[in-house]
Coordinates of C-alpha atoms and ligand atoms in Angstrom, one line a residue:
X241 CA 33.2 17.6 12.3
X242 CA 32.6 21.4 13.2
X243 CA 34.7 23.8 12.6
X244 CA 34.4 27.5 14.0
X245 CA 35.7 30.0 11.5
X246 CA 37.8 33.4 11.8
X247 CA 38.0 35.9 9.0
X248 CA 39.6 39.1 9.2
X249 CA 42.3 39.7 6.4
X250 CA 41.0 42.8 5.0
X251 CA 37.8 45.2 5.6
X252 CA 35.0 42.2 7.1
X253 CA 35.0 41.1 10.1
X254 CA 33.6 37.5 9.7
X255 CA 33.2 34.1 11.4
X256 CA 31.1 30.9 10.7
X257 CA 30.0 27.5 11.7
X258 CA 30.5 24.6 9.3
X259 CA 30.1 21.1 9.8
X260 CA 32.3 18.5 7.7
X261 CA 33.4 21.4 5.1
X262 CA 30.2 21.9 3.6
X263 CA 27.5 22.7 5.5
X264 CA 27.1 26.3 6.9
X265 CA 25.1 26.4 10.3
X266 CA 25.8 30.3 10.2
X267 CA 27.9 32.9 8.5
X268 CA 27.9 36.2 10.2
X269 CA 29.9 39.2 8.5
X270 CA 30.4 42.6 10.0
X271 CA 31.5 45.5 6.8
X272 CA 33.3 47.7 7.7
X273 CA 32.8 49.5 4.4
X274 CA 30.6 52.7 5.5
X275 CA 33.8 53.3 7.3
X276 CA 36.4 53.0 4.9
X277 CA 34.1 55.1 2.2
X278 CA 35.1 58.0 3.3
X279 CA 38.9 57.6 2.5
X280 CA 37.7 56.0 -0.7
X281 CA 39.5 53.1 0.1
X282 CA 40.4 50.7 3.2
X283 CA 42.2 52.2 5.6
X284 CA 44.9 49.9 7.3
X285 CA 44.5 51.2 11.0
X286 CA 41.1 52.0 11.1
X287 CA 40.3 48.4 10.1
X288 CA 42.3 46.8 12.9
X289 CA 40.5 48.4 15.3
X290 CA 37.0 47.9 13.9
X291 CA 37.9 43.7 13.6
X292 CA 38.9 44.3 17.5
X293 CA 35.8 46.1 18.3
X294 CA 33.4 43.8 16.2
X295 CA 35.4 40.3 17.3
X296 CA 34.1 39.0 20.0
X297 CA 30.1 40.2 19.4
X298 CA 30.5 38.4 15.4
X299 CA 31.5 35.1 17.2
X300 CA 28.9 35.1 19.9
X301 CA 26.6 36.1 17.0
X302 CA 27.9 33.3 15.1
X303 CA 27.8 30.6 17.7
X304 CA 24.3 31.7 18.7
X305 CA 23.0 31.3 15.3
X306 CA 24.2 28.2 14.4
X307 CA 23.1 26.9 18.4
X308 CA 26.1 26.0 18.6
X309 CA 27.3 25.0 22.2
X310 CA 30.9 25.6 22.7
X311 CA 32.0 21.7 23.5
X312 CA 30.6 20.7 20.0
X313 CA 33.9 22.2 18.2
X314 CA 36.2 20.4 17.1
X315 CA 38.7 23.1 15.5
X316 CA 39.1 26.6 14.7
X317 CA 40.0 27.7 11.5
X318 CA 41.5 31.4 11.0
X319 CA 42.5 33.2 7.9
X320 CA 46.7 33.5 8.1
X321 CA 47.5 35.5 5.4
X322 CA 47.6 37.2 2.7
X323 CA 46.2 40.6 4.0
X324 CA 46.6 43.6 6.6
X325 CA 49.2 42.7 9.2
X326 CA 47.4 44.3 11.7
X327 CA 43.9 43.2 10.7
X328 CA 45.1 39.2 10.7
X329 CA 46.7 39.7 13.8
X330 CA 43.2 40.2 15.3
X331 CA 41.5 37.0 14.2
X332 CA 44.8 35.0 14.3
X333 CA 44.9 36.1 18.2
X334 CA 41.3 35.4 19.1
X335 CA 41.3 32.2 17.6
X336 CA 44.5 31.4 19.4
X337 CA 42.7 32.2 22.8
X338 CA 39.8 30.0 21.6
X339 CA 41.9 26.8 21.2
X340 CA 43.9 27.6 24.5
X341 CA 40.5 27.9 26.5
X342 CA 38.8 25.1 25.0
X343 CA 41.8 22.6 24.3
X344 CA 41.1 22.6 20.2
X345 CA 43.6 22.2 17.5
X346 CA 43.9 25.4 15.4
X347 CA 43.7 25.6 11.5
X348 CA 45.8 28.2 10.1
X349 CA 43.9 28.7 6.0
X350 CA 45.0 30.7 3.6
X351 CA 42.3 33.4 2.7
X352 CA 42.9 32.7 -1.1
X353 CA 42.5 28.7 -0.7
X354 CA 38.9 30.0 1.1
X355 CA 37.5 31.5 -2.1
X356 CA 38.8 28.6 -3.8
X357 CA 37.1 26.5 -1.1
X358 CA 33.6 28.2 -1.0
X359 CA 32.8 26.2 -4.2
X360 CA 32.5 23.3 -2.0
X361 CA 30.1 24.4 0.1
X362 CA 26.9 23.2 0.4
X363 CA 24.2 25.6 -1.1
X364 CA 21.5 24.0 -3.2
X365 CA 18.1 24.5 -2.1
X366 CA 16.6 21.1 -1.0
X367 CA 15.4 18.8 -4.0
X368 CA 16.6 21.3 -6.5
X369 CA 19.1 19.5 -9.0
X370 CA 23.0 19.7 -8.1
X371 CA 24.7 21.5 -10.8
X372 CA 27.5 19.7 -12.8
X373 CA 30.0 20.9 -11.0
X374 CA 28.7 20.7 -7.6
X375 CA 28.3 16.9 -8.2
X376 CA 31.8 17.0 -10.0
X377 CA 33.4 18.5 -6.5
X378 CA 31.5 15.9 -4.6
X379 CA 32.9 13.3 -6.7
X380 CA 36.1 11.1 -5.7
X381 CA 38.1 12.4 -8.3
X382 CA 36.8 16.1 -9.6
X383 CA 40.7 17.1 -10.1
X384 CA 42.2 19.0 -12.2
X385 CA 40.4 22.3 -11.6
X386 CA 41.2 25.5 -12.8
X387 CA 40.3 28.2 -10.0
X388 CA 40.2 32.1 -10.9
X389 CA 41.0 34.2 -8.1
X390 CA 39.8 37.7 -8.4
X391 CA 39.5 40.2 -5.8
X392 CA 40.7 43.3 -4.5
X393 CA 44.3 42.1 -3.6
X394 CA 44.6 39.1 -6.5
X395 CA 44.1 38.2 -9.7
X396 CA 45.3 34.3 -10.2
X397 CA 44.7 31.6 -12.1
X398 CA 45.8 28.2 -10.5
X399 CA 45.9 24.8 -11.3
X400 CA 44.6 22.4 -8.7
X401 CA 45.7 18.4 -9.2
X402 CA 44.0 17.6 -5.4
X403 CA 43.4 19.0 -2.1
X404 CA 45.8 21.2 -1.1
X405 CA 47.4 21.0 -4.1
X406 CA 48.0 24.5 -5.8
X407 CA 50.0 25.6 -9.0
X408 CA 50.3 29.3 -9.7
X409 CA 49.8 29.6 -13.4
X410 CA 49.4 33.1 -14.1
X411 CA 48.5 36.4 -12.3
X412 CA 48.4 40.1 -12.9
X413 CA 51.7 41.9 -13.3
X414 CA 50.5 45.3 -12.1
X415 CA 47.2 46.2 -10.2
X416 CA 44.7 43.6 -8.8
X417 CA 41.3 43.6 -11.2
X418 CA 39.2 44.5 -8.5
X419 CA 42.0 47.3 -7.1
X420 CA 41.2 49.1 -11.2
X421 CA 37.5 48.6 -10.4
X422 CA 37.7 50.1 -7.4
X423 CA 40.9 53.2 -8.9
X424 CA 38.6 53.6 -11.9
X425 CA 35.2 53.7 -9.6
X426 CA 37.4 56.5 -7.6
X427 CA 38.5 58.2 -11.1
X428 CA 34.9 58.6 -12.2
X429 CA 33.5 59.6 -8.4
X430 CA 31.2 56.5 -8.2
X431 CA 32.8 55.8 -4.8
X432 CA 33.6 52.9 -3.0
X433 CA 33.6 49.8 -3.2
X434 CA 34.1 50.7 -6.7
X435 CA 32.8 47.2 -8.4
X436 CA 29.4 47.3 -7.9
X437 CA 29.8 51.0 -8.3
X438 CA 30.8 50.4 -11.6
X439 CA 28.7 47.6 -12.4
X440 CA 25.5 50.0 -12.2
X441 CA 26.9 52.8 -13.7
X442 CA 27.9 50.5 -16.6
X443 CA 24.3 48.8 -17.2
X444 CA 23.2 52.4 -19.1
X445 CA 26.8 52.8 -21.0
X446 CA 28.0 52.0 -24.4
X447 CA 30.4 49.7 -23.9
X448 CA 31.7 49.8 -27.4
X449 CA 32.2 53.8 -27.3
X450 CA 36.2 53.9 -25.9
X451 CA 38.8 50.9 -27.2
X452 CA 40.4 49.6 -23.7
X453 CA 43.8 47.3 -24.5
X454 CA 42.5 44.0 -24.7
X455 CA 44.7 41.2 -24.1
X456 CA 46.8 39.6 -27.3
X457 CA 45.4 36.3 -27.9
X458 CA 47.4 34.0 -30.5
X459 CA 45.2 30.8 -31.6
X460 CA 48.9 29.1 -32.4
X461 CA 50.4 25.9 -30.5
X462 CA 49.0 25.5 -26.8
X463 CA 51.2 26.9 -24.5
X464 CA 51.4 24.9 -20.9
X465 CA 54.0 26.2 -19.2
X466 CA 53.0 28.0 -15.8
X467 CA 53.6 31.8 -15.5
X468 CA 54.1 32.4 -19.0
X469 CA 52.7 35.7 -20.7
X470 CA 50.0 33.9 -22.1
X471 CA 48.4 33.4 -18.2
X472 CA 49.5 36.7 -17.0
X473 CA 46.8 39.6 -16.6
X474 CA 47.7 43.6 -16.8
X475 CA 45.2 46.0 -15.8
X476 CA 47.4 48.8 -15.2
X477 CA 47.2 50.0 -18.6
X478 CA 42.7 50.2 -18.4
X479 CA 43.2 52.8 -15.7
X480 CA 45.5 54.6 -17.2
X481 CA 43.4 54.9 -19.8
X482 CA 40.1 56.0 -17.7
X483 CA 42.3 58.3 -16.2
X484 CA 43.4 60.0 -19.5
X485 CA 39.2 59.7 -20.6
X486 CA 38.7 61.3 -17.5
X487 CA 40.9 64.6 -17.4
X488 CA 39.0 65.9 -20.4
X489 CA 36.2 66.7 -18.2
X490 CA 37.7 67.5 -14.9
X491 CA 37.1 71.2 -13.7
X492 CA 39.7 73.6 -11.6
X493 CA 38.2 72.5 -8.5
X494 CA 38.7 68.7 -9.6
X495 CA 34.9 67.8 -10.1
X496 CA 33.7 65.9 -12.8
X497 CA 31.5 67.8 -15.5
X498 CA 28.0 66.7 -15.2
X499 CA 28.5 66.0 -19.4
X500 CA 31.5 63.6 -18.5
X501 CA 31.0 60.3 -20.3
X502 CA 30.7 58.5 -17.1
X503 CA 28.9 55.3 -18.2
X504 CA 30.2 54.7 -21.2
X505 CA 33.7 55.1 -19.5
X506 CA 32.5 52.4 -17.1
X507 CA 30.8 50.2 -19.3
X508 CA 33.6 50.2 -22.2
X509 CA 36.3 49.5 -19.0
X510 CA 34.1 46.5 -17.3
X511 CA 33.8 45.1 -21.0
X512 CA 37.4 45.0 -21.3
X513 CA 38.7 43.8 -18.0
X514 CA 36.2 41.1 -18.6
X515 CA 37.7 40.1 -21.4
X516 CA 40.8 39.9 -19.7
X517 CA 39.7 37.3 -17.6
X518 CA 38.0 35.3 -19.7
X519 CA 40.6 35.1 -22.5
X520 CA 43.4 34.1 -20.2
X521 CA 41.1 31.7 -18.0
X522 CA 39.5 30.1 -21.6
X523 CA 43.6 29.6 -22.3
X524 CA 44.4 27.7 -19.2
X525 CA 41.2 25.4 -18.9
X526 CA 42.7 24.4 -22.5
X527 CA 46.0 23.2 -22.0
X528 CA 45.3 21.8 -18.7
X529 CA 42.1 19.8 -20.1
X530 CA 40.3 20.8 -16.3
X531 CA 37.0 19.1 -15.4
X532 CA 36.0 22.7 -14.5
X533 CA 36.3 26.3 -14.0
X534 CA 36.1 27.9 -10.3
X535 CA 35.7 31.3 -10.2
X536 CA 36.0 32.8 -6.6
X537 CA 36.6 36.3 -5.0
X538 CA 34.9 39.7 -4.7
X539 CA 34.9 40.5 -8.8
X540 CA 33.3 36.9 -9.1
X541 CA 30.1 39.0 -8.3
X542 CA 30.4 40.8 -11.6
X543 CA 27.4 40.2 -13.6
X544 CA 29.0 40.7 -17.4
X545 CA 31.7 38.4 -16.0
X546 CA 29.1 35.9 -15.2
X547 CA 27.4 36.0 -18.5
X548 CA 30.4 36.1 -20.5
X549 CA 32.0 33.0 -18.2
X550 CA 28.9 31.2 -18.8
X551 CA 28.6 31.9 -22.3
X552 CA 32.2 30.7 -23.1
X553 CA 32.0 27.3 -20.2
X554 CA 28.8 26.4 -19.9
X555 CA 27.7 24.4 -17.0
X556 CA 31.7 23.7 -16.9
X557 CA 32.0 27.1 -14.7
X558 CA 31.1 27.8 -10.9
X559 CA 31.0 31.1 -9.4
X560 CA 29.5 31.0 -5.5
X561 CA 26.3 32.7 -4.7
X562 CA 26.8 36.1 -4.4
X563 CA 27.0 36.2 -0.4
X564 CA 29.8 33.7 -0.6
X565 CA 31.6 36.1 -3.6
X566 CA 33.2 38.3 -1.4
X567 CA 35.1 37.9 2.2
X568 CA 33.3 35.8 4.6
X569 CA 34.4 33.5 7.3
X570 CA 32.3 30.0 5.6
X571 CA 35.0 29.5 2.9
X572 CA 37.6 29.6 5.7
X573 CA 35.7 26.9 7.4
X574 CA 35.3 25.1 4.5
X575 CA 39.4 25.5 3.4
X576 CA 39.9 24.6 7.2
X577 CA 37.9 21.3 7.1
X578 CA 39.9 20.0 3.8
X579 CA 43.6 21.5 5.2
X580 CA 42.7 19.7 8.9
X581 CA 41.1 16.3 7.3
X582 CA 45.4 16.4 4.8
X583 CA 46.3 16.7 8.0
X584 CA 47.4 20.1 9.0
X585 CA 48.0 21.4 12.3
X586 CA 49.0 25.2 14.0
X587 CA 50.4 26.2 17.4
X588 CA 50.5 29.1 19.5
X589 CA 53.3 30.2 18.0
X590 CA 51.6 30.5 14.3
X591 CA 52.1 33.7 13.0
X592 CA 50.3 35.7 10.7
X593 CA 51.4 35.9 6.8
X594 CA 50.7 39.1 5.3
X595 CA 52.1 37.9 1.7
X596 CA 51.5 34.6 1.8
X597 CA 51.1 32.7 -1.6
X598 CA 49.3 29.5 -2.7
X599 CA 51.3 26.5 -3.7
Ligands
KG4_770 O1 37.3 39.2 -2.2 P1 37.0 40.6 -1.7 O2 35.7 40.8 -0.9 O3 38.2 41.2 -0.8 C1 39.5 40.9 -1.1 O4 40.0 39.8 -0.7 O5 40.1 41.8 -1.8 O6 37.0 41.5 -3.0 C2 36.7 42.8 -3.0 C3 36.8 43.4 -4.4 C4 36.7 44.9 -4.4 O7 37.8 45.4 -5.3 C5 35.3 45.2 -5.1 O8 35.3 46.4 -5.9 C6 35.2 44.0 -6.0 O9 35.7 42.9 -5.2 N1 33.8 43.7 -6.3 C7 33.3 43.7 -7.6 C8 31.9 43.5 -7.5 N2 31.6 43.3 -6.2 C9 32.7 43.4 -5.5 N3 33.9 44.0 -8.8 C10 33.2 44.0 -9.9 N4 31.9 43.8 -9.9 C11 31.2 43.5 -8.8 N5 29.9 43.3 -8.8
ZN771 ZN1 39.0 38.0 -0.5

């Protein structure tokens, strides 16, 4: 079964070609991020109109790389929601015209379900060994799974008992973990996108030079009750801090003194939010007693967080290749495949869902 896929939620203006879920014939992905740098941030409007103007050419590019012919679809699959009203609005419509042209049944996927989904694609080179839990997902039962979402707009943990299947059990209670990488990135003028940013400017820091909150963790009784505080991330508090690190050094014309403490305030930060996420993630897999940990979303390209995710899971953690990390239209295609094969069906009259949830 192939599926064309639509992605344009946030700042990427994406589409793919899978075939039964896992296997991508292409994955095209247009940034829009040289144009959002300048605002140090993404900026709502602009990025409607880029997805219109880039559209049309990423789907032909898409189709042509995959040598796809247009009669071998058999769905389209478009992110819904969450994200910018008026950037959904121009995938949502485009793949609506698709399925009125060609007569195919239209998919809408949550974009949060697609970095949950891009763990199921296929990615192993050929003859190299599957990892655990690539054979665990292609297993009959692989469920439960824990997934950590972390990205610009979310940070959630959430307990999956089967396809389709989603329980919120925690998330942050303030900013997104990749929104403080990116404020914090802003704060110490490594500009935008602010992870990666970071990332660099942390690998020559001390990361034990500034104390950033950590999170309280109790070793008493388990706790398994969804959305209680021992799920729940705050990252609010880390920024705050790098601000008040920061004003130290700021001159009357707002620059940053070349002496500023840049690296160490980035490496101390990354090692905390880190922390963050694995503490509350190690909590979770616990009491739930998952098979695995799924890591998806832009952050989930953090180095330190791999290492430390690693170190604390073993092979009981995933995290897609890096390509797959951040917004592309493949985990949409692969989220479309498993909402379509449960059944799932949209109309012309779907709308898009700016704040939709899982579960
Ligand atoms: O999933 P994504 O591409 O878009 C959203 O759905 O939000 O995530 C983008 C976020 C940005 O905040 C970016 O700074 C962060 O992912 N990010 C990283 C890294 N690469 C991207 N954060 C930390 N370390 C990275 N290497
Ligand atoms: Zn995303």
């Amino acid at each position: 079964m192939r599926i064309l896929a639509i992605e344009t939620s946030c700042d990427e203006t994406a589409a793919a070609v899978i075939d039964d879920g896992r296997f991508i014939r292409s994955n095209v992905v247009a940034s829009q991020a040289d144009l959002h740098r300048r605002y140090g941030g993404v900026f709502p409007e602009m990025a409607s109109r880029a997805h219109v103007e880039a559209i049309a050419p990423v789907i032909d590019a898409a189709m042509a790389d995959a040598q796809a012919a247009w009669d071998s679809l058999s769905a389209v699959a478009v992110t819904k929601g969450p994200g910018l009203p008026g950037a959904l609005v121009v995938g949502v419509n485009t793949a609506k015209g698709i399925c009125l042209a060609r007569d195919l049944p239209l998919i809408g996927v949550n974009h949060l379900e697609g970095h949950i989904y891009s763990h199921w694609l296929e990615t192993d080179t050929v003859g190299e060994p599957a990892s655990f839990v690539r054979r665990l997902l292609r297993s009959a039962s692989p469920f439960p799974l824990l997934a950590l979402i972390v990205s610009g707009g979310h940070t959630e943990l959430v307990l999956m008992r089967g396809h389709g299947q989603y329980q919120l059990l925690g998330h942050t209670v303030d900013d997104a973990v990749g929104e403080a990488f990116d404020k914090v990135a802003r704060l110490l003028h490594l500009g935008y996108p602010g992870g990666p940013a970071i990332q660099k400017a942390a690998q020559d820091g001390d990361p034990q030079r500034f104390t950033f909150s950590r999170p309280r963790v109790s070793l008493g009784a388990k706790t398994v009750r969804a959305t209680s505080d021992a799920y729940m991330f705050s990252f609010s508090g880390a920024k705050t801090h790098a601000l008040r690190l920061v004003q130290d050094y700021l001159n009357a014309d707002g620059d940053l003194a070349p002496r500023a403490p840049v690296s160490d305030i980035a490496a101390s930060f990354q090692d905390a939010v880190t922390d963050w996420l694995v503490e509350k993630t190690a909590r979770a897999a616990e009491a739930f007693d998952v098979k695995a940990v799924l890591v998806g979303g832009g952050v989930s390209a953090n180095k330190l967080l791999r290492e430390k995710m690693m170190a604390r899971f073993g092979d009981r953690v995933s995290f897609p290749p890096m390509a797959l990390c951040t917004d592309n239209a493949a985990m949409i295609g692969a989220a479309g495949y498993y909402a379509f094969m449960r059944g799932v069906r949209d109309d012309l009259t779907m709308d898009v869902a700016p704040d939709l949830k899982l579960g």
